[in-house]
PDB file of C-alpha atoms and ligand atoms in Angstrom:
ATOM      1  CA  MET A   1       0.000   0.000   0.000  1.00 63.00           C
ATOM      2  CA  THR A   2       3.015   2.306   0.332  1.00 66.00           C
ATOM      3  CA  THR A   3       3.797   4.558  -2.588  1.00 64.00           C
ATOM      4  CA  GLN A   4       7.060   6.441  -2.120  1.00 68.00           C
ATOM      5  CA  VAL A   5       9.599   4.550   0.015  1.00 77.00           C
ATOM      6  CA  GLU A   6      12.351   6.918   1.129  1.00 76.00           C
ATOM      7  CA  ASN A   7      14.236   4.751   3.595  1.00 83.00           C
ATOM      8  CA  PHE A   8      15.093   1.484   1.860  1.00 92.00           C
ATOM      9  CA  PRO A   9      18.886   1.174   1.636  1.00 96.00           C
ATOM     10  CA  GLY A  10      20.230   1.242  -1.908  1.00 96.00           C
ATOM     11  CA  TRP A  11      17.628   3.634  -3.278  1.00 94.00           C
ATOM     12  CA  PRO A  12      19.153   7.074  -2.733  1.00 93.00           C
ATOM     13  CA  GLU A  13      16.307   8.836  -4.544  1.00 92.00           C
ATOM     14  CA  GLY A  14      13.576   6.676  -2.966  1.00 89.00           C
ATOM     15  CA  VAL A  15      11.495   4.079  -4.786  1.00 90.00           C
ATOM     16  CA  GLN A  16       7.812   3.358  -5.338  1.00 86.00           C
ATOM     17  CA  GLY A  17       6.563   0.458  -3.174  1.00 85.00           C
ATOM     18  CA  PRO A  18       5.173  -1.549  -6.134  1.00 88.00           C
ATOM     19  CA  GLU A  19       8.437  -1.089  -8.080  1.00 94.00           C
ATOM     20  CA  LEU A  20      10.496  -2.275  -5.120  1.00 95.00           C
ATOM     21  CA  ILE A  21       8.333  -5.396  -4.780  1.00 93.00           C
ATOM     22  CA  ASP A  22       8.387  -6.042  -8.516  1.00 96.00           C
ATOM     23  CA  ASN A  23      12.183  -5.932  -8.494  1.00 96.00           C
ATOM     24  CA  MET A  24      12.335  -8.289  -5.515  1.00 95.00           C
ATOM     25  CA  LYS A  25      10.040 -10.735  -7.318  1.00 96.00           C
ATOM     26  CA  LYS A  26      12.172 -10.662 -10.475  1.00 98.00           C
ATOM     27  CA  GLN A  27      15.293 -11.242  -8.423  1.00 96.00           C
ATOM     28  CA  ALA A  28      13.735 -14.216  -6.594  1.00 95.00           C
ATOM     29  CA  ALA A  29      12.460 -15.630  -9.910  1.00 97.00           C
ATOM     30  CA  ARG A  30      16.013 -15.534 -11.279  1.00 98.00           C
ATOM     31  CA  PHE A  31      16.937 -17.991  -8.503  1.00 95.00           C
ATOM     32  CA  GLY A  32      14.018 -20.277  -9.246  1.00 95.00           C
ATOM     33  CA  ALA A  33      11.225 -19.042  -6.984  1.00 94.00           C
ATOM     34  CA  ASP A  34       7.784 -20.130  -8.095  1.00 94.00           C
ATOM     35  CA  PHE A  35       4.911 -17.684  -7.429  1.00 95.00           C
ATOM     36  CA  GLN A  36       1.330 -18.619  -6.840  1.00 93.00           C
ATOM     37  CA  LEU A  37      -1.357 -16.125  -5.855  1.00 94.00           C
ATOM     38  CA  ALA A  38      -4.044 -17.611  -3.641  1.00 95.00           C
ATOM     39  CA  HIS A  39      -6.118 -16.696  -0.639  1.00 95.00           C
ATOM     40  CA  LEU A  40      -5.377 -18.757   2.457  1.00 95.00           C
ATOM     41  CA  ASN A  41      -8.648 -19.970   3.950  1.00 95.00           C
ATOM     42  CA  ALA A  42      -7.429 -22.335   6.665  1.00 96.00           C
ATOM     43  CA  VAL A  43      -4.277 -24.032   7.903  1.00 97.00           C
ATOM     44  CA  ASP A  44      -3.479 -27.195   9.803  1.00 97.00           C
ATOM     45  CA  LEU A  45      -0.156 -26.711  11.572  1.00 97.00           C
ATOM     46  CA  ASN A  46      -0.503 -29.822  13.754  1.00 95.00           C
ATOM     47  CA  VAL A  47       0.810 -32.114  11.034  1.00 95.00           C
ATOM     48  CA  ASN A  48       3.953 -31.970   8.924  1.00 93.00           C
ATOM     49  CA  PRO A  49       3.758 -31.425   5.983  1.00 96.00           C
ATOM     50  CA  PHE A  50       1.492 -28.538   7.076  1.00 98.00           C
ATOM     51  CA  ARG A  51      -1.786 -28.395   5.212  1.00 98.00           C
ATOM     52  CA  LEU A  52      -2.808 -25.101   3.639  1.00 97.00           C
ATOM     53  CA  GLN A  53      -6.346 -24.793   2.344  1.00 97.00           C
ATOM     54  CA  THR A  54      -6.228 -22.095  -0.303  1.00 97.00           C
ATOM     55  CA  SER A  55      -8.410 -20.672  -3.033  1.00 97.00           C
ATOM     56  CA  ALA A  56      -6.139 -22.585  -5.429  1.00 95.00           C
ATOM     57  CA  GLY A  57      -6.665 -25.910  -3.613  1.00 96.00           C
ATOM     58  CA  GLU A  58      -4.739 -27.705  -0.871  1.00 97.00           C
ATOM     59  CA  ILE A  59      -1.014 -27.057  -0.671  1.00 95.00           C
ATOM     60  CA  PRO A  60       1.157 -29.316   1.491  1.00 96.00           C
ATOM     61  CA  ALA A  61       4.273 -27.639   2.930  1.00 97.00           C
ATOM     62  CA  ARG A  62       7.213 -29.083   4.823  1.00 97.00           C
ATOM     63  CA  THR A  63       8.178 -25.566   5.830  1.00 98.00           C
ATOM     64  CA  LEU A  64       6.055 -22.460   6.088  1.00 98.00           C
ATOM     65  CA  ILE A  65       7.139 -18.851   6.573  1.00 98.00           C
ATOM     66  CA  VAL A  66       4.337 -16.670   7.870  1.00 98.00           C
ATOM     67  CA  ALA A  67       4.757 -13.088   6.665  1.00 97.00           C
ATOM     68  CA  SER A  68       1.162 -11.900   6.768  1.00 96.00           C
ATOM     69  CA  GLY A  69       2.022  -8.539   8.319  1.00 95.00           C
ATOM     70  CA  ALA A  70      -0.030  -6.198  10.454  1.00 92.00           C
ATOM     71  CA  SER A  71      -2.775  -3.901   9.267  1.00 90.00           C
ATOM     72  CA  ALA A  72      -3.071  -0.365  10.538  1.00 88.00           C
ATOM     73  CA  ARG A  73      -6.274   0.359  12.371  1.00 93.00           C
ATOM     74  CA  TRP A  74      -8.437   2.945  10.640  1.00 96.00           C
ATOM     75  CA  LEU A  75     -11.288   5.049  11.953  1.00 97.00           C
ATOM     76  CA  GLY A  76     -13.545   3.508   9.323  1.00 95.00           C
ATOM     77  CA  LEU A  77     -14.962   6.754   7.900  1.00 98.00           C
ATOM     78  CA  PRO A  78     -15.714   6.667   4.157  1.00 98.00           C
ATOM     79  CA  SER A  79     -13.981  10.056   3.712  1.00 98.00           C
ATOM     80  CA  GLU A  80     -10.891   8.718   5.488  1.00 98.00           C
ATOM     81  CA  GLN A  81     -10.767   5.629   3.251  1.00 97.00           C
ATOM     82  CA  ALA A  82     -11.216   7.765   0.125  1.00 97.00           C
ATOM     83  CA  LEU A  83      -8.223   9.936   1.024  1.00 97.00           C
ATOM     84  CA  ILE A  84      -5.678   7.249   1.958  1.00 95.00           C
ATOM     85  CA  GLY A  85      -2.563   8.173   0.002  1.00 91.00           C
ATOM     86  CA  HIS A  86      -3.946  11.671  -0.625  1.00 95.00           C
ATOM     87  CA  GLY A  87      -3.115  13.156   2.751  1.00 97.00           C
ATOM     88  CA  VAL A  88      -4.404  10.387   5.022  1.00 97.00           C
ATOM     89  CA  SER A  89      -1.640   8.068   6.214  1.00 96.00           C
ATOM     90  CA  SER A  90      -1.015   5.481   8.902  1.00 92.00           C
ATOM     91  CA  CYS A  91       2.761   5.865   8.800  1.00 89.00           C
ATOM     92  CA  ALA A  92       4.546   9.102   9.649  1.00 91.00           C
ATOM     93  CA  THR A  93       7.946   7.510   9.027  1.00 85.00           C
ATOM     94  CA  CYS A  94       6.872   6.690   5.465  1.00 83.00           C
ATOM     95  CA  ASP A  95       4.933   9.811   4.518  1.00 90.00           C
ATOM     96  CA  GLY A  96       5.954  12.604   6.922  1.00 93.00           C
ATOM     97  CA  PHE A  97       8.489  13.925   4.437  1.00 91.00           C
ATOM     98  CA  PHE A  98       5.694  15.095   2.106  1.00 93.00           C
ATOM     99  CA  PHE A  99       4.320  17.522   4.689  1.00 97.00           C
ATOM    100  CA  ARG A 100       7.258  19.879   5.007  1.00 97.00           C
ATOM    101  CA  GLY A 101       6.038  23.271   6.231  1.00 98.00           C
ATOM    102  CA  LYS A 102       2.406  22.100   6.413  1.00 98.00           C
ATOM    103  CA  GLU A 103      -0.099  21.748   9.241  1.00 98.00           C
ATOM    104  CA  VAL A 104      -1.123  18.184  10.082  1.00 98.00           C
ATOM    105  CA  ALA A 105      -3.010  16.228  12.742  1.00 98.00           C
ATOM    106  CA  VAL A 106      -2.339  12.908  14.448  1.00 98.00           C
ATOM    107  CA  VAL A 107      -5.135  10.796  15.985  1.00 98.00           C
ATOM    108  CA  GLY A 108      -4.586   8.584  19.022  1.00 98.00           C
ATOM    109  CA  GLY A 109      -3.538   8.644  22.642  1.00 97.00           C
ATOM    110  CA  GLY A 110      -0.977   5.830  22.836  1.00 94.00           C
ATOM    111  CA  ASP A 111       2.757   5.671  22.222  1.00 89.00           C
ATOM    112  CA  SER A 112       2.283   5.264  18.453  1.00 89.00           C
ATOM    113  CA  ALA A 113       0.464   8.569  18.237  1.00 95.00           C
ATOM    114  CA  MET A 114       3.100  10.294  20.392  1.00 95.00           C
ATOM    115  CA  GLU A 115       5.881   8.860  18.281  1.00 91.00           C
ATOM    116  CA  GLU A 116       4.177   9.928  15.050  1.00 93.00           C
ATOM    117  CA  ALA A 117       3.597  13.452  16.377  1.00 96.00           C
ATOM    118  CA  LEU A 118       7.213  13.799  17.526  1.00 94.00           C
ATOM    119  CA  PHE A 119       8.537  12.428  14.241  1.00 92.00           C
ATOM    120  CA  LEU A 120       6.382  14.874  12.276  1.00 96.00           C
ATOM    121  CA  THR A 121       7.912  17.876  14.086  1.00 96.00           C
ATOM    122  CA  ARG A 122      10.876  17.413  11.727  1.00 95.00           C
ATOM    123  CA  PHE A 123       8.749  18.347   8.746  1.00 97.00           C
ATOM    124  CA  ALA A 124       5.369  19.840   9.591  1.00 98.00           C
ATOM    125  CA  SER A 125       4.987  23.429  10.796  1.00 98.00           C
ATOM    126  CA  LYS A 126       2.304  22.470  13.306  1.00 98.00           C
ATOM    127  CA  ILE A 127       0.893  19.188  14.596  1.00 98.00           C
ATOM    128  CA  THR A 128      -2.421  18.892  16.393  1.00 98.00           C
ATOM    129  CA  LEU A 129      -2.790  15.693  18.400  1.00 98.00           C
ATOM    130  CA  LEU A 130      -6.434  14.625  18.562  1.00 98.00           C
ATOM    131  CA  HIS A 131      -7.546  12.191  21.243  1.00 98.00           C
ATOM    132  CA  ARG A 132     -11.039  10.997  22.133  1.00 98.00           C
ATOM    133  CA  ARG A 133     -10.573  10.976  25.915  1.00 97.00           C
ATOM    134  CA  PRO A 134      -8.990  13.251  28.509  1.00 95.00           C
ATOM    135  CA  GLY A 135      -6.566  10.505  29.654  1.00 95.00           C
ATOM    136  CA  PHE A 136      -3.676   9.072  27.655  1.00 96.00           C
ATOM    137  CA  ARG A 137      -2.389   5.519  27.358  1.00 94.00           C
ATOM    138  CA  ALA A 138       1.018   6.704  26.239  1.00 94.00           C
ATOM    139  CA  SER A 139       4.035   6.311  28.507  1.00 91.00           C
ATOM    140  CA  LYS A 140       4.735   9.308  30.735  1.00 94.00           C
ATOM    141  CA  ILE A 141       8.001  10.189  29.084  1.00 93.00           C
ATOM    142  CA  MET A 142       6.556  10.228  25.550  1.00 92.00           C
ATOM    143  CA  LEU A 143       3.567  12.284  26.659  1.00 96.00           C
ATOM    144  CA  GLU A 144       5.824  14.763  28.445  1.00 95.00           C
ATOM    145  CA  ARG A 145       7.958  15.148  25.343  1.00 95.00           C
ATOM    146  CA  VAL A 146       4.872  15.807  23.255  1.00 97.00           C
ATOM    147  CA  MET A 147       3.484  18.310  25.737  1.00 97.00           C
ATOM    148  CA  ALA A 148       6.780  20.167  25.895  1.00 97.00           C
ATOM    149  CA  HIS A 149       7.134  20.512  22.120  1.00 98.00           C
ATOM    150  CA  THR A 150       6.255  23.966  20.820  1.00 98.00           C
ATOM    151  CA  LYS A 151       5.059  22.634  17.450  1.00 98.00           C
ATOM    152  CA  ILE A 152       2.532  20.204  18.978  1.00 98.00           C
ATOM    153  CA  GLU A 153      -0.885  21.168  20.290  1.00 98.00           C
ATOM    154  CA  LEU A 154      -3.035  18.651  22.188  1.00 98.00           C
ATOM    155  CA  ARG A 155      -6.798  18.485  21.809  1.00 98.00           C
ATOM    156  CA  THR A 156      -8.590  15.944  23.952  1.00 98.00           C
ATOM    157  CA  ASN A 157     -12.225  14.827  24.058  1.00 98.00           C
ATOM    158  CA  VAL A 158     -12.610  15.129  20.301  1.00 98.00           C
ATOM    159  CA  VAL A 159     -13.575  12.631  17.628  1.00 98.00           C
ATOM    160  CA  ILE A 160     -13.253  13.049  13.887  1.00 98.00           C
ATOM    161  CA  GLU A 161     -16.593  12.966  12.116  1.00 98.00           C
ATOM    162  CA  GLU A 162     -15.340  13.553   8.606  1.00 98.00           C
ATOM    163  CA  VAL A 163     -12.146  14.150   6.684  1.00 98.00           C
ATOM    164  CA  LEU A 164     -12.663  17.093   4.323  1.00 98.00           C
ATOM    165  CA  GLY A 165     -11.311  17.200   0.772  1.00 98.00           C
ATOM    166  CA  VAL A 166     -12.789  14.107  -0.908  1.00 98.00           C
ATOM    167  CA  GLU A 167     -13.891  16.101  -3.987  1.00 97.00           C
ATOM    168  CA  GLU A 168     -10.551  17.890  -4.265  1.00 97.00           C
ATOM    169  CA  LYS A 169      -8.763  14.529  -3.770  1.00 97.00           C
ATOM    170  CA  GLU A 170      -6.538  16.011  -1.054  1.00 97.00           C
ATOM    171  CA  VAL A 171      -7.009  16.512   2.645  1.00 98.00           C
ATOM    172  CA  LYS A 172      -8.255  20.016   3.439  1.00 98.00           C
ATOM    173  CA  GLY A 173      -9.224  19.532   7.072  1.00 98.00           C
ATOM    174  CA  VAL A 174     -11.250  17.500   9.551  1.00 98.00           C
ATOM    175  CA  ARG A 175     -14.641  18.081  11.117  1.00 98.00           C
ATOM    176  CA  LEU A 176     -14.416  17.451  14.849  1.00 98.00           C
ATOM    177  CA  ARG A 177     -17.013  16.830  17.508  1.00 98.00           C
ATOM    178  CA  ASP A 178     -16.301  17.604  21.127  1.00 98.00           C
ATOM    179  CA  VAL A 179     -17.538  14.525  23.019  1.00 97.00           C
ATOM    180  CA  ALA A 180     -18.061  16.485  26.230  1.00 93.00           C
ATOM    181  CA  ASN A 181     -20.424  19.172  24.890  1.00 95.00           C
ATOM    182  CA  GLY A 182     -21.237  18.110  21.327  1.00 96.00           C
ATOM    183  CA  THR A 183     -19.732  21.258  19.750  1.00 97.00           C
ATOM    184  CA  LYS A 184     -18.567  20.798  16.165  1.00 98.00           C
ATOM    185  CA  SER A 185     -15.578  22.558  14.669  1.00 98.00           C
ATOM    186  CA  ILE A 186     -13.352  22.429  11.621  1.00 98.00           C
ATOM    187  CA  LEU A 187      -9.599  22.041  11.838  1.00 98.00           C
ATOM    188  CA  PRO A 188      -7.875  22.973   8.564  1.00 98.00           C
ATOM    189  CA  ILE A 189      -4.952  20.590   7.896  1.00 98.00           C
ATOM    190  CA  SER A 190      -3.109  19.111   4.892  1.00 98.00           C
ATOM    191  CA  GLY A 191      -2.363  15.724   6.416  1.00 98.00           C
ATOM    192  CA  LEU A 192      -4.027  13.310   8.824  1.00 98.00           C
ATOM    193  CA  PHE A 193      -1.963  10.574  10.465  1.00 98.00           C
ATOM    194  CA  LEU A 194      -3.602   7.625  12.170  1.00 97.00           C
ATOM    195  CA  GLY A 195      -1.810   6.491  15.316  1.00 95.00           C
ATOM    196  CA  ILE A 196      -4.505   4.250  16.745  1.00 96.00           C
ATOM    197  CA  GLY A 197      -2.592   1.000  16.630  1.00 89.00           C
ATOM    198  CA  HIS A 198      -2.081  -2.012  14.387  1.00 89.00           C
ATOM    199  CA  GLU A 199      -3.628  -5.445  14.186  1.00 93.00           C
ATOM    200  CA  PRO A 200      -1.475  -8.418  13.238  1.00 96.00           C
ATOM    201  CA  ASN A 201      -2.999 -10.615  10.538  1.00 96.00           C
ATOM    202  CA  THR A 202      -2.977 -13.852  12.523  1.00 97.00           C
ATOM    203  CA  LYS A 203      -6.630 -14.830  12.897  1.00 94.00           C
ATOM    204  CA  MET A 204      -6.277 -18.009  10.865  1.00 94.00           C
ATOM    205  CA  PHE A 205      -3.361 -19.238  13.040  1.00 96.00           C
ATOM    206  CA  SER A 206      -5.007 -18.584  16.366  1.00 94.00           C
ATOM    207  CA  GLY A 207      -5.137 -21.623  18.673  1.00 96.00           C
ATOM    208  CA  GLN A 208      -2.374 -23.422  16.736  1.00 98.00           C
ATOM    209  CA  ILE A 209       0.666 -21.331  17.675  1.00 98.00           C
ATOM    210  CA  ASP A 210       1.734 -18.980  20.473  1.00 98.00           C
ATOM    211  CA  LEU A 211       0.509 -15.414  20.039  1.00 98.00           C
ATOM    212  CA  ASP A 212       0.991 -12.546  22.465  1.00 96.00           C
ATOM    213  CA  GLY A 213      -1.898 -10.704  24.127  1.00 94.00           C
ATOM    214  CA  ASP A 214      -2.428  -8.529  21.051  1.00 93.00           C
ATOM    215  CA  GLY A 215      -2.257 -11.390  18.548  1.00 96.00           C
ATOM    216  CA  TYR A 216       1.348 -10.950  17.352  1.00 97.00           C
ATOM    217  CA  ILE A 217       3.235 -14.204  16.737  1.00 98.00           C
ATOM    218  CA  ARG A 218       5.709 -14.948  19.505  1.00 97.00           C
ATOM    219  CA  THR A 219       9.028 -16.019  18.060  1.00 97.00           C
ATOM    220  CA  THR A 220      12.151 -17.386  19.633  1.00 97.00           C
ATOM    221  CA  GLY A 221      15.627 -17.424  18.050  1.00 95.00           C
ATOM    222  CA  ASN A 222      14.393 -14.478  15.924  1.00 95.00           C
ATOM    223  CA  VAL A 223      12.019 -16.322  13.610  1.00 98.00           C
ATOM    224  CA  LEU A 224      11.133 -19.737  15.106  1.00 98.00           C
ATOM    225  CA  VAL A 225       7.447 -20.182  15.937  1.00 98.00           C
ATOM    226  CA  THR A 226       6.320 -22.046  19.076  1.00 98.00           C
ATOM    227  CA  ARG A 227       3.258 -23.911  20.345  1.00 98.00           C
ATOM    228  CA  ASN A 228       2.898 -23.993  24.132  1.00 97.00           C
ATOM    229  CA  GLY A 229       6.488 -22.801  24.339  1.00 97.00           C
ATOM    230  CA  VAL A 230       7.893 -25.599  22.159  1.00 98.00           C
ATOM    231  CA  VAL A 231       9.328 -24.836  18.704  1.00 98.00           C
ATOM    232  CA  VAL A 232       7.113 -26.083  15.854  1.00 98.00           C
ATOM    233  CA  PRO A 233       9.551 -27.747  13.428  1.00 97.00           C
ATOM    234  CA  GLY A 234       9.545 -26.125   9.995  1.00 98.00           C
ATOM    235  CA  LEU A 235       7.429 -23.125  10.951  1.00 98.00           C
ATOM    236  CA  PHE A 236       8.846 -19.604  10.817  1.00 98.00           C
ATOM    237  CA  ALA A 237       7.484 -16.070  11.013  1.00 98.00           C
ATOM    238  CA  CYS A 238       8.994 -12.791   9.895  1.00 98.00           C
ATOM    239  CA  GLY A 239       8.145  -9.143   9.400  1.00 97.00           C
ATOM    240  CA  ASP A 240       5.440  -7.093  11.063  1.00 95.00           C
ATOM    241  CA  VAL A 241       3.363 -10.136  12.053  1.00 98.00           C
ATOM    242  CA  GLN A 242       6.019 -10.831  14.725  1.00 97.00           C
ATOM    243  CA  ASP A 243       7.509  -7.348  15.140  1.00 95.00           C
ATOM    244  CA  ARG A 244       5.578  -4.637  16.887  1.00 85.00           C
ATOM    245  CA  ARG A 245       8.550  -2.429  17.497  1.00 87.00           C
ATOM    246  CA  TYR A 246      10.427  -1.550  14.292  1.00 89.00           C
ATOM    247  CA  ARG A 247       7.860  -2.151  11.539  1.00 84.00           C
ATOM    248  CA  GLN A 248      10.107  -1.004   8.714  1.00 87.00           C
ATOM    249  CA  ALA A 249      10.442  -2.481   5.226  1.00 90.00           C
ATOM    250  CA  ILE A 250      14.148  -3.101   5.776  1.00 95.00           C
ATOM    251  CA  THR A 251      13.749  -4.818   9.158  1.00 96.00           C
ATOM    252  CA  ALA A 252      10.973  -6.979   7.696  1.00 96.00           C
ATOM    253  CA  ALA A 253      13.224  -7.862   4.749  1.00 96.00           C
ATOM    254  CA  GLY A 254      16.015  -8.709   7.203  1.00 97.00           C
ATOM    255  CA  SER A 255      13.893 -11.056   9.287  1.00 98.00           C
ATOM    256  CA  GLY A 256      12.560 -12.538   6.016  1.00 97.00           C
ATOM    257  CA  CYS A 257      16.113 -13.431   5.123  1.00 97.00           C
ATOM    258  CA  MET A 258      16.609 -15.092   8.525  1.00 98.00           C
ATOM    259  CA  ALA A 259      13.426 -17.124   8.046  1.00 98.00           C
ATOM    260  CA  ALA A 260      14.504 -18.216   4.558  1.00 97.00           C
ATOM    261  CA  LEU A 261      17.902 -19.366   5.854  1.00 98.00           C
ATOM    262  CA  GLU A 262      16.226 -21.284   8.689  1.00 98.00           C
ATOM    263  CA  ALA A 263      13.773 -22.929   6.272  1.00 98.00           C
ATOM    264  CA  GLU A 264      16.591 -23.990   3.969  1.00 97.00           C
ATOM    265  CA  LYS A 265      18.581 -25.387   6.909  1.00 97.00           C
ATOM    266  CA  PHE A 266      15.512 -27.273   8.141  1.00 97.00           C
ATOM    267  CA  LEU A 267      14.899 -28.883   4.730  1.00 97.00           C
ATOM    268  CA  GLU A 268      18.550 -29.826   4.377  1.00 98.00           C
ATOM    269  CA  GLU A 269      18.722 -31.341   7.870  1.00 97.00           C
ATOM    270  CA  HIS A 270      15.656 -33.433   7.112  1.00 95.00           C
ATOM    271  CA  GLY A 271      17.085 -34.707   3.843  1.00 94.00           C
ATOM    272  CA  HIS A 272      14.726 -32.836   1.520  1.00 90.00           C
TER     273      HIS A 272
HETATM  274  P1  LIG B 301      -2.484   1.582  21.856  1.00 75.80           P
HETATM  275  O1  LIG B 301      -3.519   0.531  21.805  1.00 75.80           O
HETATM  276  O2  LIG B 301      -1.627   1.722  23.065  1.00 75.80           O
HETATM  277  O3  LIG B 301      -3.190   3.013  21.670  1.00 75.80           O
HETATM  278  C1  LIG B 301      -4.132   3.228  20.682  1.00 75.80           C
HETATM  279  C2  LIG B 301      -4.722   4.620  20.911  1.00 75.80           C
HETATM  280  O4  LIG B 301      -5.612   4.900  19.838  1.00 75.80           O
HETATM  281  C3  LIG B 301      -5.500   4.729  22.207  1.00 75.80           C
HETATM  282  O5  LIG B 301      -5.256   5.976  22.815  1.00 75.80           O
HETATM  283  C4  LIG B 301      -6.951   4.639  21.753  1.00 75.80           C
HETATM  284  O6  LIG B 301      -7.845   5.440  22.505  1.00 75.80           O
HETATM  285  C5  LIG B 301      -6.884   5.226  20.370  1.00 75.80           C
HETATM  286  N1  LIG B 301      -7.907   4.653  19.498  1.00 75.80           N
HETATM  287  C6  LIG B 301      -8.106   3.345  19.179  1.00 75.80           C
HETATM  288  N2  LIG B 301      -9.132   3.212  18.319  1.00 75.80           N
HETATM  289  C7  LIG B 301      -9.591   4.479  18.102  1.00 75.80           C
HETATM  290  C8  LIG B 301     -10.640   5.000  17.332  1.00 75.80           C
HETATM  291  N3  LIG B 301     -11.420   4.219  16.575  1.00 75.80           N
HETATM  292  N4  LIG B 301     -10.847   6.346  17.345  1.00 75.80           N
HETATM  293  C9  LIG B 301     -10.064   7.156  18.079  1.00 75.80           C
HETATM  294  N5  LIG B 301      -9.037   6.719  18.828  1.00 75.80           N
HETATM  295  C10 LIG B 301      -8.809   5.400  18.850  1.00 75.80           C
HETATM  296  O7  LIG B 301      -1.638   1.385  20.513  1.00 75.80           O
HETATM  297  P2  LIG B 301      -0.176   1.940  20.141  1.00 75.80           P
HETATM  298  O8  LIG B 301       0.058   1.540  18.747  1.00 75.80           O
HETATM  299  O9  LIG B 301      -0.064   3.371  20.484  1.00 75.80           O
HETATM  300  O10 LIG B 301       0.785   1.136  21.084  1.00 75.80           O
HETATM  301  C11 LIG B 301       0.780  -0.300  21.066  1.00 75.80           C
HETATM  302  C12 LIG B 301       1.940  -0.801  21.925  1.00 75.80           C
HETATM  303  O11 LIG B 301       3.186  -0.506  21.316  1.00 75.80           O
HETATM  304  C13 LIG B 301       1.975  -0.157  23.301  1.00 75.80           C
HETATM  305  O12 LIG B 301       2.392  -1.119  24.198  1.00 75.80           O
HETATM  306  C14 LIG B 301       3.008   0.934  23.163  1.00 75.80           C
HETATM  307  O13 LIG B 301       3.629   1.279  24.374  1.00 75.80           O
HETATM  308  C15 LIG B 301       3.995   0.287  22.182  1.00 75.80           C
HETATM  309  N6  LIG B 301       4.712   1.311  21.431  1.00 75.80           N
HETATM  310  C16 LIG B 301       5.852   1.806  21.951  1.00 75.80           C
HETATM  311  C17 LIG B 301       6.546   2.799  21.308  1.00 75.80           C
HETATM  312  C18 LIG B 301       7.779   3.329  21.913  1.00 75.80           C
HETATM  313  O14 LIG B 301       8.107   3.000  23.035  1.00 75.80           O
HETATM  314  N7  LIG B 301       8.532   4.147  21.247  1.00 75.80           N
HETATM  315  C19 LIG B 301       6.090   3.360  20.032  1.00 75.80           C
HETATM  316  C20 LIG B 301       4.847   2.785  19.566  1.00 75.80           C
HETATM  317  C21 LIG B 301       4.206   1.810  20.257  1.00 75.80           C
HETATM  318  P3  LIG B 301      -8.253   5.051  24.021  1.00 75.80           P
HETATM  319  O15 LIG B 301      -7.058   5.393  24.844  1.00 75.80           O
HETATM  320  O16 LIG B 301      -9.433   5.915  24.283  1.00 75.80           O
HETATM  321  O17 LIG B 301      -8.567   3.586  23.994  1.00 75.80           O
END
């Protein structure tokens, strides 16, 4: 979903997300990778070979690398969805650069929102942090940093009713409602950043492997997946589905490499 990627090593001028992926695919194909597009409907990880029920039929697999990622949480407003990539973003690290000298807003009251707001101070002229409650979930130190920053203004007890600019195809502002007294107001901004958390895409694995309290895959030895604390032979996970901290294309690519090396070693050790 990312368009311009500015922080992948080796691309000094940046690269478009789809172009980066296309190049990676070509490179893997040169070494014999076979690609098959299918939707995964169900998995059985209690047997080896694992059984994958997909839209293209059943696929048996002696090794499986789960790289299903995490999806940003969205507010769910139609105007927000219409403006994703046109001023609405869930990743300040990816898109903050485009808002140099502009006024933006960040939604959320946790550490992600604080981090996004602080990161955006490098580019934006003003950041308004919008939170639906008076209290914050964020750690004290992050909140203090945000409160002390002259470029950041906090507005609590507000929810976004609509993102303005759908017709113009660029964010022009947000319509806010004060939850305490119902007052509506318009905040003119050029960018809206969602900092309301992520959800790992692990529903179909639940009950078969160890997940943490928020559904991220627990790994040991970097990329080995466990069930009741015991490593599941041949099963690996990499990228955002097991990483809630870094969430960068390059760190995901790095853990993908680790998983691939482990899978190869596993197959070799088992004589395949
Ligand atoms: P959190 O779940 O902690 O916070 C999400 C925030 O978004 C909450 O304030 C919540 O409001 C708000 N929210 C959720 N849904 C909506 C909605 N529909 N409309 C408006 N607001 C909404 O997620 P984070 O991603 O911030 O953090 C997840 C974990 O990662 C935490 O443990 C955090 O400490 C950690 N983290 C640490 C960082 C660091 O140390 N540098 C950086 C980023 C994350 P409400 O409070 O009302 O529920």
